[in-house]
mmCIF file of C-alpha atoms and ligand atoms in Angstrom:
data_model
loop_
_atom_site.group_PDB
_atom_site.id
_atom_site.type_symbol
_atom_site.label_atom_id
_atom_site.label_comp_id
_atom_site.label_asym_id
_atom_site.label_seq_id
_atom_site.Cartn_x
_atom_site.Cartn_y
_atom_site.Cartn_z
ATOM 1 C CA UNK A 317 -1.799 -28.993 5.324
ATOM 2 C CA UNK A 318 -4.602 -28.227 7.747
ATOM 3 C CA UNK A 319 -4.565 -24.365 7.460
ATOM 4 C CA UNK A 320 -7.706 -23.964 9.544
ATOM 5 C CA UNK A 321 -6.130 -25.782 12.470
ATOM 6 C CA UNK A 322 -2.955 -23.742 12.086
ATOM 7 C CA UNK A 323 -4.989 -20.471 12.228
ATOM 8 C CA UNK A 324 -6.819 -21.684 15.301
ATOM 9 C CA UNK A 325 -3.415 -22.503 17.016
ATOM 10 C CA UNK A 326 -2.027 -19.008 16.119
ATOM 11 C CA UNK A 327 -5.236 -17.241 17.355
ATOM 12 C CA UNK A 328 -4.871 -19.102 20.624
ATOM 13 C CA UNK A 329 -1.166 -18.347 21.061
ATOM 14 C CA UNK A 330 -1.394 -14.593 20.296
ATOM 15 C CA UNK A 331 -4.128 -13.947 22.843
ATOM 16 C CA UNK A 332 -1.705 -12.678 25.591
ATOM 17 C CA UNK A 333 -0.182 -10.236 23.122
ATOM 18 C CA UNK A 334 -3.522 -8.731 21.904
ATOM 19 C CA UNK A 335 -3.711 -5.010 22.549
ATOM 20 C CA UNK A 336 0.042 -4.660 23.141
ATOM 21 C CA UNK A 337 1.341 -1.636 21.243
ATOM 22 C CA UNK A 338 -0.468 1.560 20.317
ATOM 23 C CA UNK A 339 -3.134 2.358 17.722
ATOM 24 C CA UNK A 340 -2.264 5.084 15.245
ATOM 25 C CA UNK A 341 -3.488 8.149 17.025
ATOM 26 C CA UNK A 342 -1.756 10.687 14.795
ATOM 27 C CA UNK A 343 -4.799 10.182 12.593
ATOM 28 C CA UNK A 344 -7.450 11.015 15.182
ATOM 29 C CA UNK A 345 -10.259 9.076 13.461
ATOM 30 C CA UNK A 346 -8.161 5.875 13.992
ATOM 31 C CA UNK A 347 -7.461 6.502 17.662
ATOM 32 C CA UNK A 348 -10.773 5.180 18.805
ATOM 33 C CA UNK A 349 -10.426 1.737 17.162
ATOM 34 C CA UNK A 350 -10.447 -1.168 19.643
ATOM 35 C CA UNK A 351 -6.830 -2.424 19.791
ATOM 36 C CA UNK A 352 -7.883 -5.953 20.870
ATOM 37 C CA UNK A 353 -9.357 -7.014 17.522
ATOM 38 C CA UNK A 354 -7.710 -9.734 15.432
ATOM 39 C CA UNK A 355 -8.366 -11.477 12.107
ATOM 40 C CA UNK A 356 -6.332 -13.705 9.802
ATOM 41 C CA UNK A 357 -7.344 -14.772 6.315
ATOM 42 C CA UNK A 358 -5.695 -16.991 3.704
ATOM 43 C CA UNK A 359 -6.929 -17.563 0.148
ATOM 44 C CA UNK A 360 -5.057 -20.028 -2.078
ATOM 45 C CA UNK A 361 -4.610 -19.552 -5.754
ATOM 46 C CA UNK A 362 -7.114 -22.331 -6.166
ATOM 47 C CA UNK A 363 -9.691 -20.259 -4.332
ATOM 48 C CA UNK A 364 -9.760 -22.166 -1.015
ATOM 49 C CA UNK A 365 -10.233 -19.811 1.887
ATOM 50 C CA UNK A 366 -9.440 -20.116 5.546
ATOM 51 C CA UNK A 367 -10.252 -17.467 8.191
ATOM 52 C CA UNK A 368 -10.200 -16.791 11.883
ATOM 53 C CA UNK A 369 -11.276 -13.915 14.053
ATOM 54 C CA UNK A 370 -13.078 -10.789 12.764
ATOM 55 C CA UNK A 371 -12.337 -11.482 9.174
ATOM 56 C CA UNK A 372 -15.369 -9.715 7.832
ATOM 57 C CA UNK A 373 -14.780 -6.494 9.785
ATOM 58 C CA UNK A 374 -13.532 -3.647 7.592
ATOM 59 C CA UNK A 375 -10.667 -1.436 8.743
ATOM 60 C CA UNK A 376 -8.594 1.352 7.282
ATOM 61 C CA UNK A 377 -6.129 -0.182 4.773
ATOM 62 C CA UNK A 378 -3.830 2.921 4.964
ATOM 63 C CA UNK A 379 -0.498 2.124 3.459
ATOM 64 C CA UNK A 380 -1.577 -1.186 1.946
ATOM 65 C CA UNK A 381 -3.217 1.032 -0.630
ATOM 66 C CA UNK A 382 0.252 2.032 -1.846
ATOM 67 C CA UNK A 383 0.563 -1.378 -3.276
ATOM 68 C CA UNK A 384 -2.500 -0.951 -5.461
ATOM 69 C CA UNK A 385 -1.540 2.479 -6.605
ATOM 70 C CA UNK A 386 1.960 1.193 -7.374
ATOM 71 C CA UNK A 387 0.527 -1.608 -9.541
ATOM 72 C CA UNK A 388 -1.658 0.778 -11.501
ATOM 73 C CA UNK A 389 1.201 3.181 -12.163
ATOM 74 C CA UNK A 390 3.603 0.435 -13.092
ATOM 75 C CA UNK A 391 1.074 -0.892 -15.591
ATOM 76 C CA UNK A 392 0.704 2.621 -17.052
ATOM 77 C CA UNK A 393 4.247 3.962 -17.004
ATOM 78 C CA UNK A 394 6.344 0.759 -17.032
ATOM 79 C CA UNK A 395 9.978 1.296 -15.977
ATOM 80 C CA UNK A 396 9.780 5.027 -16.736
ATOM 81 C CA UNK A 397 8.241 5.146 -13.307
ATOM 82 C CA UNK A 398 11.662 4.666 -11.743
ATOM 83 C CA UNK A 399 12.834 8.104 -12.912
ATOM 84 C CA UNK A 400 10.516 9.610 -10.283
ATOM 85 C CA UNK A 401 10.810 7.030 -7.442
ATOM 86 C CA UNK A 402 13.433 4.420 -6.524
ATOM 87 C CA UNK A 403 13.295 0.860 -5.226
ATOM 88 C CA UNK A 404 15.791 1.010 -2.312
ATOM 89 C CA UNK A 405 14.827 0.440 1.250
ATOM 90 C CA UNK A 406 14.875 3.763 3.095
ATOM 91 C CA UNK A 407 16.025 2.692 6.530
ATOM 92 C CA UNK A 408 14.079 5.670 7.779
ATOM 93 C CA UNK A 409 10.567 6.184 9.257
ATOM 94 C CA UNK A 410 7.691 6.149 6.682
ATOM 95 C CA UNK A 411 7.184 9.858 6.848
ATOM 96 C CA UNK A 412 10.809 11.148 7.039
ATOM 97 C CA UNK A 413 11.719 14.420 5.399
ATOM 98 C CA UNK A 414 15.445 14.342 5.955
ATOM 99 C CA UNK A 415 16.487 11.807 3.313
ATOM 100 C CA UNK A 416 14.229 13.455 0.734
ATOM 101 C CA UNK A 417 16.178 16.698 1.129
ATOM 102 C CA UNK A 418 19.505 14.951 0.703
ATOM 103 C CA UNK A 419 18.299 12.973 -2.332
ATOM 104 C CA UNK A 420 16.877 15.940 -4.225
ATOM 105 C CA UNK A 421 13.243 15.099 -3.919
ATOM 106 C CA UNK A 422 13.419 11.554 -5.298
ATOM 107 C CA UNK A 423 11.858 9.171 -2.770
ATOM 108 C CA UNK A 424 13.604 5.966 -2.033
ATOM 109 C CA UNK A 425 10.699 3.658 -2.872
ATOM 110 C CA UNK A 426 6.901 3.646 -3.555
ATOM 111 C CA UNK A 427 6.047 2.411 -0.012
ATOM 112 C CA UNK A 428 7.347 5.311 2.070
ATOM 113 C CA UNK A 429 4.841 8.205 2.155
ATOM 114 C CA UNK A 430 6.910 10.437 -0.237
ATOM 115 C CA UNK A 431 7.067 7.598 -2.857
ATOM 116 C CA UNK A 432 3.377 6.895 -2.590
ATOM 117 C CA UNK A 433 2.654 10.618 -2.941
ATOM 118 C CA UNK A 434 4.728 10.714 -6.188
ATOM 119 C CA UNK A 435 2.804 7.578 -7.474
ATOM 120 C CA UNK A 436 -0.571 9.300 -6.806
ATOM 121 C CA UNK A 437 0.776 12.432 -8.573
ATOM 122 C CA UNK A 438 1.643 10.234 -11.649
ATOM 123 C CA UNK A 439 -1.828 8.730 -11.606
ATOM 124 C CA UNK A 440 -3.445 12.207 -11.429
ATOM 125 C CA UNK A 441 -1.306 13.299 -14.397
ATOM 126 C CA UNK A 442 -2.231 10.318 -16.381
ATOM 127 C CA UNK A 443 -5.970 10.512 -15.758
ATOM 128 C CA UNK A 444 -5.835 14.351 -15.959
ATOM 129 C CA UNK A 445 -7.993 14.676 -12.878
ATOM 130 C CA UNK A 446 -7.618 13.924 -9.167
ATOM 131 C CA UNK A 447 -11.055 12.512 -8.686
ATOM 132 C CA UNK A 448 -10.650 10.226 -11.758
ATOM 133 C CA UNK A 449 -7.287 8.971 -10.361
ATOM 134 C CA UNK A 450 -8.970 8.100 -7.055
ATOM 135 C CA UNK A 451 -11.805 6.335 -8.941
ATOM 136 C CA UNK A 452 -9.362 4.299 -10.886
ATOM 137 C CA UNK A 453 -7.488 3.219 -7.791
ATOM 138 C CA UNK A 454 -10.859 2.253 -6.164
ATOM 139 C CA UNK A 455 -12.102 0.341 -9.214
ATOM 140 C CA UNK A 456 -8.805 -1.510 -9.300
ATOM 141 C CA UNK A 457 -9.146 -2.431 -5.651
ATOM 142 C CA UNK A 458 -12.700 -3.558 -6.247
ATOM 143 C CA UNK A 459 -11.567 -5.779 -9.259
ATOM 144 C CA UNK A 460 -8.711 -7.436 -7.432
ATOM 145 C CA UNK A 461 -10.778 -8.159 -4.301
ATOM 146 C CA UNK A 462 -13.786 -9.120 -6.349
ATOM 147 C CA UNK A 463 -16.001 -6.789 -4.343
ATOM 148 C CA UNK A 464 -17.844 -3.870 -5.950
ATOM 149 C CA UNK A 465 -19.012 -2.634 -2.513
ATOM 150 C CA UNK A 466 -15.559 -1.514 -1.333
ATOM 151 C CA UNK A 467 -15.319 2.190 -0.576
ATOM 152 C CA UNK A 468 -13.385 4.713 1.462
ATOM 153 C CA UNK A 469 -14.245 6.261 4.784
ATOM 154 C CA UNK A 470 -14.533 10.032 4.405
ATOM 155 C CA UNK A 471 -14.246 10.611 8.178
ATOM 156 C CA UNK A 472 -10.771 8.948 8.178
ATOM 157 C CA UNK A 473 -9.580 10.915 5.081
ATOM 158 C CA UNK A 474 -10.761 14.247 6.292
ATOM 159 C CA UNK A 475 -9.296 13.593 9.768
ATOM 160 C CA UNK A 476 -5.990 12.859 8.094
ATOM 161 C CA UNK A 477 -6.279 15.995 5.948
ATOM 162 C CA UNK A 478 -6.881 18.122 9.029
ATOM 163 C CA UNK A 479 -3.706 16.754 10.616
ATOM 164 C CA UNK A 480 -1.576 15.856 7.588
ATOM 165 C CA UNK A 481 1.038 18.593 7.859
ATOM 166 C CA UNK A 482 3.987 16.266 7.453
ATOM 167 C CA UNK A 483 2.632 14.604 4.314
ATOM 168 C CA UNK A 484 1.894 18.133 2.907
ATOM 169 C CA UNK A 485 5.444 19.088 3.757
ATOM 170 C CA UNK A 486 6.724 16.007 1.839
ATOM 171 C CA UNK A 487 4.611 16.985 -1.175
ATOM 172 C CA UNK A 488 5.794 20.622 -1.034
ATOM 173 C CA UNK A 489 9.360 19.558 -0.717
ATOM 174 C CA UNK A 490 9.123 17.308 -3.778
ATOM 175 C CA UNK A 491 7.339 20.041 -5.706
ATOM 176 C CA UNK A 492 10.316 22.327 -4.898
ATOM 177 C CA UNK A 493 12.529 19.719 -6.532
ATOM 178 C CA UNK A 494 10.236 19.446 -9.590
ATOM 179 C CA UNK A 495 9.271 15.965 -8.614
ATOM 180 C CA UNK A 496 5.542 16.673 -8.376
ATOM 181 C CA UNK A 497 3.435 17.746 -11.389
ATOM 182 C CA UNK A 498 0.157 18.570 -9.711
ATOM 183 C CA UNK A 499 -1.010 20.748 -6.912
ATOM 184 C CA UNK A 500 0.523 19.356 -3.708
ATOM 185 C CA UNK A 501 -2.673 19.814 -1.760
ATOM 186 C CA UNK A 502 -4.875 17.925 -4.264
ATOM 187 C CA UNK A 503 -2.244 15.142 -4.602
ATOM 188 C CA UNK A 504 -2.136 14.697 -0.774
ATOM 189 C CA UNK A 505 -5.902 14.758 -0.586
ATOM 190 C CA UNK A 506 -6.159 12.000 -3.202
ATOM 191 C CA UNK A 507 -3.447 10.054 -1.425
ATOM 192 C CA UNK A 508 -5.462 10.288 1.903
ATOM 193 C CA UNK A 509 -8.584 9.081 0.199
ATOM 194 C CA UNK A 510 -6.789 5.986 -1.215
ATOM 195 C CA UNK A 511 -5.352 5.385 2.324
ATOM 196 C CA UNK A 512 -8.890 5.674 3.774
ATOM 197 C CA UNK A 513 -10.281 2.734 1.776
ATOM 198 C CA UNK A 514 -11.854 0.241 4.179
ATOM 199 C CA UNK A 515 -11.498 -3.562 3.726
ATOM 200 C CA UNK A 516 -11.575 -6.807 5.692
ATOM 201 C CA UNK A 517 -8.810 -9.380 5.907
ATOM 202 C CA UNK A 518 -11.031 -11.618 3.730
ATOM 203 C CA UNK A 519 -11.032 -9.007 0.953
ATOM 204 C CA UNK A 520 -7.394 -8.055 1.296
ATOM 205 C CA UNK A 521 -6.239 -11.689 1.250
ATOM 206 C CA UNK A 522 -8.265 -12.132 -1.938
ATOM 207 C CA UNK A 523 -6.719 -8.975 -3.488
ATOM 208 C CA UNK A 524 -3.163 -10.455 -3.159
ATOM 209 C CA UNK A 525 -3.839 -13.324 -5.533
ATOM 210 C CA UNK A 526 -2.699 -11.522 -8.621
ATOM 211 C CA UNK A 527 0.694 -10.924 -6.967
ATOM 212 C CA UNK A 528 0.758 -14.584 -5.836
ATOM 213 C CA UNK A 529 0.084 -15.664 -9.429
ATOM 214 C CA UNK A 530 2.623 -13.782 -11.516
ATOM 215 C CA UNK A 531 0.362 -10.754 -12.248
ATOM 216 C CA UNK A 532 -2.801 -12.664 -13.331
ATOM 217 C CA UNK A 533 -5.834 -13.267 -11.071
ATOM 218 C CA UNK A 534 -6.034 -17.038 -10.870
ATOM 219 C CA UNK A 535 -9.744 -17.022 -10.257
ATOM 220 C CA UNK A 536 -10.922 -14.654 -12.905
ATOM 221 C CA UNK A 537 -7.933 -15.081 -15.208
ATOM 222 C CA UNK A 538 -7.645 -11.289 -15.591
ATOM 223 C CA UNK A 539 -4.073 -10.233 -16.250
ATOM 224 C CA UNK A 540 -3.010 -7.047 -14.358
ATOM 225 C CA UNK A 541 0.745 -7.161 -14.721
ATOM 226 C CA UNK A 542 3.401 -9.016 -16.623
ATOM 227 C CA UNK A 543 5.120 -11.804 -14.621
ATOM 228 C CA UNK A 544 8.203 -9.691 -14.508
ATOM 229 C CA UNK A 545 6.358 -6.640 -13.145
ATOM 230 C CA UNK A 546 4.658 -8.764 -10.436
ATOM 231 C CA UNK A 547 7.999 -10.202 -9.442
ATOM 232 C CA UNK A 548 9.318 -6.701 -9.085
ATOM 233 C CA UNK A 549 6.427 -5.584 -6.902
ATOM 234 C CA UNK A 550 6.980 -8.637 -4.670
ATOM 235 C CA UNK A 551 10.639 -7.735 -4.482
ATOM 236 C CA UNK A 552 9.886 -4.163 -3.361
ATOM 237 C CA UNK A 553 7.372 -5.529 -0.860
ATOM 238 C CA UNK A 554 10.045 -7.827 0.614
ATOM 239 C CA UNK A 555 12.689 -5.126 0.829
ATOM 240 C CA UNK A 556 10.582 -2.018 1.621
ATOM 241 C CA UNK A 557 7.099 -3.180 2.741
ATOM 242 C CA UNK A 558 7.642 -2.561 6.479
ATOM 243 C CA UNK A 559 9.455 0.801 6.567
ATOM 244 C CA UNK A 560 12.646 0.555 8.606
ATOM 245 C CA UNK A 561 11.567 -2.787 10.005
ATOM 246 C CA UNK A 562 11.618 -4.338 6.530
ATOM 247 C CA UNK A 563 14.901 -6.249 7.266
ATOM 248 C CA UNK A 564 13.364 -7.601 10.474
ATOM 249 C CA UNK A 565 10.233 -8.701 8.638
ATOM 250 C CA UNK A 566 12.253 -10.475 5.937
ATOM 251 C CA UNK A 567 14.404 -12.081 8.599
ATOM 252 C CA UNK A 568 11.511 -13.302 10.768
ATOM 253 C CA UNK A 569 8.782 -13.887 8.160
ATOM 254 C CA UNK A 570 10.524 -14.001 4.789
ATOM 255 C CA UNK A 571 7.552 -13.231 2.642
ATOM 256 C CA UNK A 572 6.752 -10.180 0.428
ATOM 257 C CA UNK A 573 4.451 -8.106 2.665
ATOM 258 C CA UNK A 574 3.017 -4.664 3.154
ATOM 259 C CA UNK A 575 1.714 -3.134 6.356
ATOM 260 C CA UNK A 576 -0.540 -0.182 7.086
ATOM 261 C CA UNK A 577 -1.017 1.955 10.182
ATOM 262 C CA UNK A 578 -4.646 0.698 10.398
ATOM 263 C CA UNK A 579 -3.048 -2.522 11.682
ATOM 264 C CA UNK A 580 -3.396 -4.592 8.553
ATOM 265 C CA UNK A 581 -0.513 -6.615 7.002
ATOM 266 C CA UNK A 582 -0.827 -8.322 3.641
ATOM 267 C CA UNK A 583 1.606 -11.066 2.466
ATOM 268 C CA UNK A 584 2.135 -13.149 -0.542
ATOM 269 C CA UNK A 585 3.334 -16.774 -0.813
ATOM 270 C CA UNK A 586 4.293 -16.902 -4.481
ATOM 271 C CA UNK A 587 2.335 -19.490 -6.496
ATOM 272 C CA UNK A 588 0.369 -20.462 -3.393
ATOM 273 C CA UNK A 589 -1.705 -17.900 -1.582
ATOM 274 C CA UNK A 590 -2.642 -14.374 -0.534
ATOM 275 C CA UNK A 591 -2.670 -13.621 3.219
ATOM 276 C CA UNK A 592 -3.928 -10.755 5.326
ATOM 277 C CA UNK A 593 -3.716 -10.373 9.103
ATOM 278 C CA UNK A 594 -5.148 -7.498 11.177
ATOM 279 C CA UNK A 595 -4.706 -6.280 14.676
ATOM 280 C CA UNK A 596 -4.787 -2.445 15.292
ATOM 281 C CA UNK A 597 -2.107 -1.966 17.924
ATOM 282 C CA UNK A 598 1.191 -1.059 16.359
ATOM 283 C CA UNK A 599 4.828 -1.598 17.346
ATOM 284 C CA UNK A 600 7.281 1.289 17.456
ATOM 285 C CA UNK A 601 7.866 1.014 13.615
ATOM 286 C CA UNK A 602 4.173 1.528 12.792
ATOM 287 C CA UNK A 603 3.553 -2.045 11.956
ATOM 288 C CA UNK A 604 0.900 -4.242 13.659
ATOM 289 C CA UNK A 605 2.491 -5.918 16.639
ATOM 290 C CA UNK A 606 0.240 -8.996 16.725
ATOM 291 C CA UNK A 607 -0.041 -9.091 12.900
ATOM 292 C CA UNK A 608 3.738 -9.395 12.549
ATOM 293 C CA UNK A 609 3.863 -12.010 15.352
ATOM 294 C CA UNK A 610 0.983 -14.027 13.813
ATOM 295 C CA UNK A 611 2.718 -14.103 10.384
ATOM 296 C CA UNK A 612 5.920 -15.226 12.086
ATOM 297 C CA UNK A 613 4.104 -18.023 13.693
ATOM 298 C CA UNK A 614 2.367 -18.941 10.449
ATOM 299 C CA UNK A 615 5.696 -19.259 8.631
ATOM 300 C CA UNK A 616 7.197 -21.289 11.419
ATOM 301 C CA UNK A 617 4.280 -23.679 11.503
ATOM 302 C CA UNK A 618 3.959 -24.122 7.678
ATOM 303 C CA UNK A 619 7.491 -23.558 6.433
ATOM 304 C CA UNK A 620 5.929 -21.284 3.806
ATOM 305 C CA UNK A 621 8.743 -18.750 3.504
ATOM 306 C CA UNK A 622 10.470 -17.865 0.236
ATOM 307 C CA UNK A 623 13.790 -18.681 1.819
HETATM 308 N N1 LIG B 522 -2.112 7.618 5.598
HETATM 309 C C1 LIG B 522 -0.908 7.268 6.389
HETATM 310 C C2 LIG B 522 0.096 8.407 6.323
HETATM 311 O O1 LIG B 522 0.303 8.931 5.326
HETATM 312 C C3 LIG B 522 -0.378 5.953 5.946
HETATM 313 C C4 LIG B 522 0.831 5.519 6.756
HETATM 314 C C5 LIG B 522 0.861 3.999 6.861
HETATM 315 O O2 LIG B 522 -0.142 3.280 6.847
HETATM 316 O O3 LIG B 522 1.985 3.533 7.147
HETATM 317 O O4 LIG B 522 0.651 8.744 7.347
#
């Protein structure tokens, strides 16, 4: 299949939609990002890469980082992890407090904010230090994207810390239900740092290869997860990766995927490729408008859906 020609077609077709939607202005440092940017990258498990647009431009990965923290925690804690966080879609916005109150402080899944905050808490407990937990997340991201230069943007994380009242509320609520072991403020601070990691679509597509290849990086042969664990992460991505638009994403795209409010969306075609698309303007669910559309077109043109 001529993937490069398909990316060019998609890039042409999405032009009228570019900039439609709204950048995530609840994190002030993200509000000045140009909404008209676009990039799409594919890397196959054989290492062939195809790109279009601003594929070398780094952006804030935000919730895509939840995927990496979840992988690390699953490797460390195995299925014990699921005593602290579930694997059900939430059907609620990513930062909702209501459901958490009803469900006694156990978040529905690792991809809503409350679930990701619990995962960060588990990592801090394991590494016995918040800075070390962040460092481990970062070095995992560097390993799977094969780039030692990846780092976080301190302006974005401190901007989020200054306005992160809702995430702090989630952490405090979980602490009140005994589902947080460490200091809520330091957990949230570490969570914001992992969200503020900057990467390009090129690097993010590369970083999906271990999930496309049953837990083992097909290029370096490094094993990060068992095949069963990788399958489970892909399943949670499919059912929960797009907040309360996860059903719609499964319906229209049909690939395990994870979005972030920086406008990035990663996706996995099992046994075939890692994908990342980026365009900063978001739809009302907090997912990239053009990113979702571009993935839908990609699946229509290639037939590469899991269904
Ligand atoms: N750091 C963001 C938050 O906690 C992540 C949300 C997202 O990317 O969906 O609000």
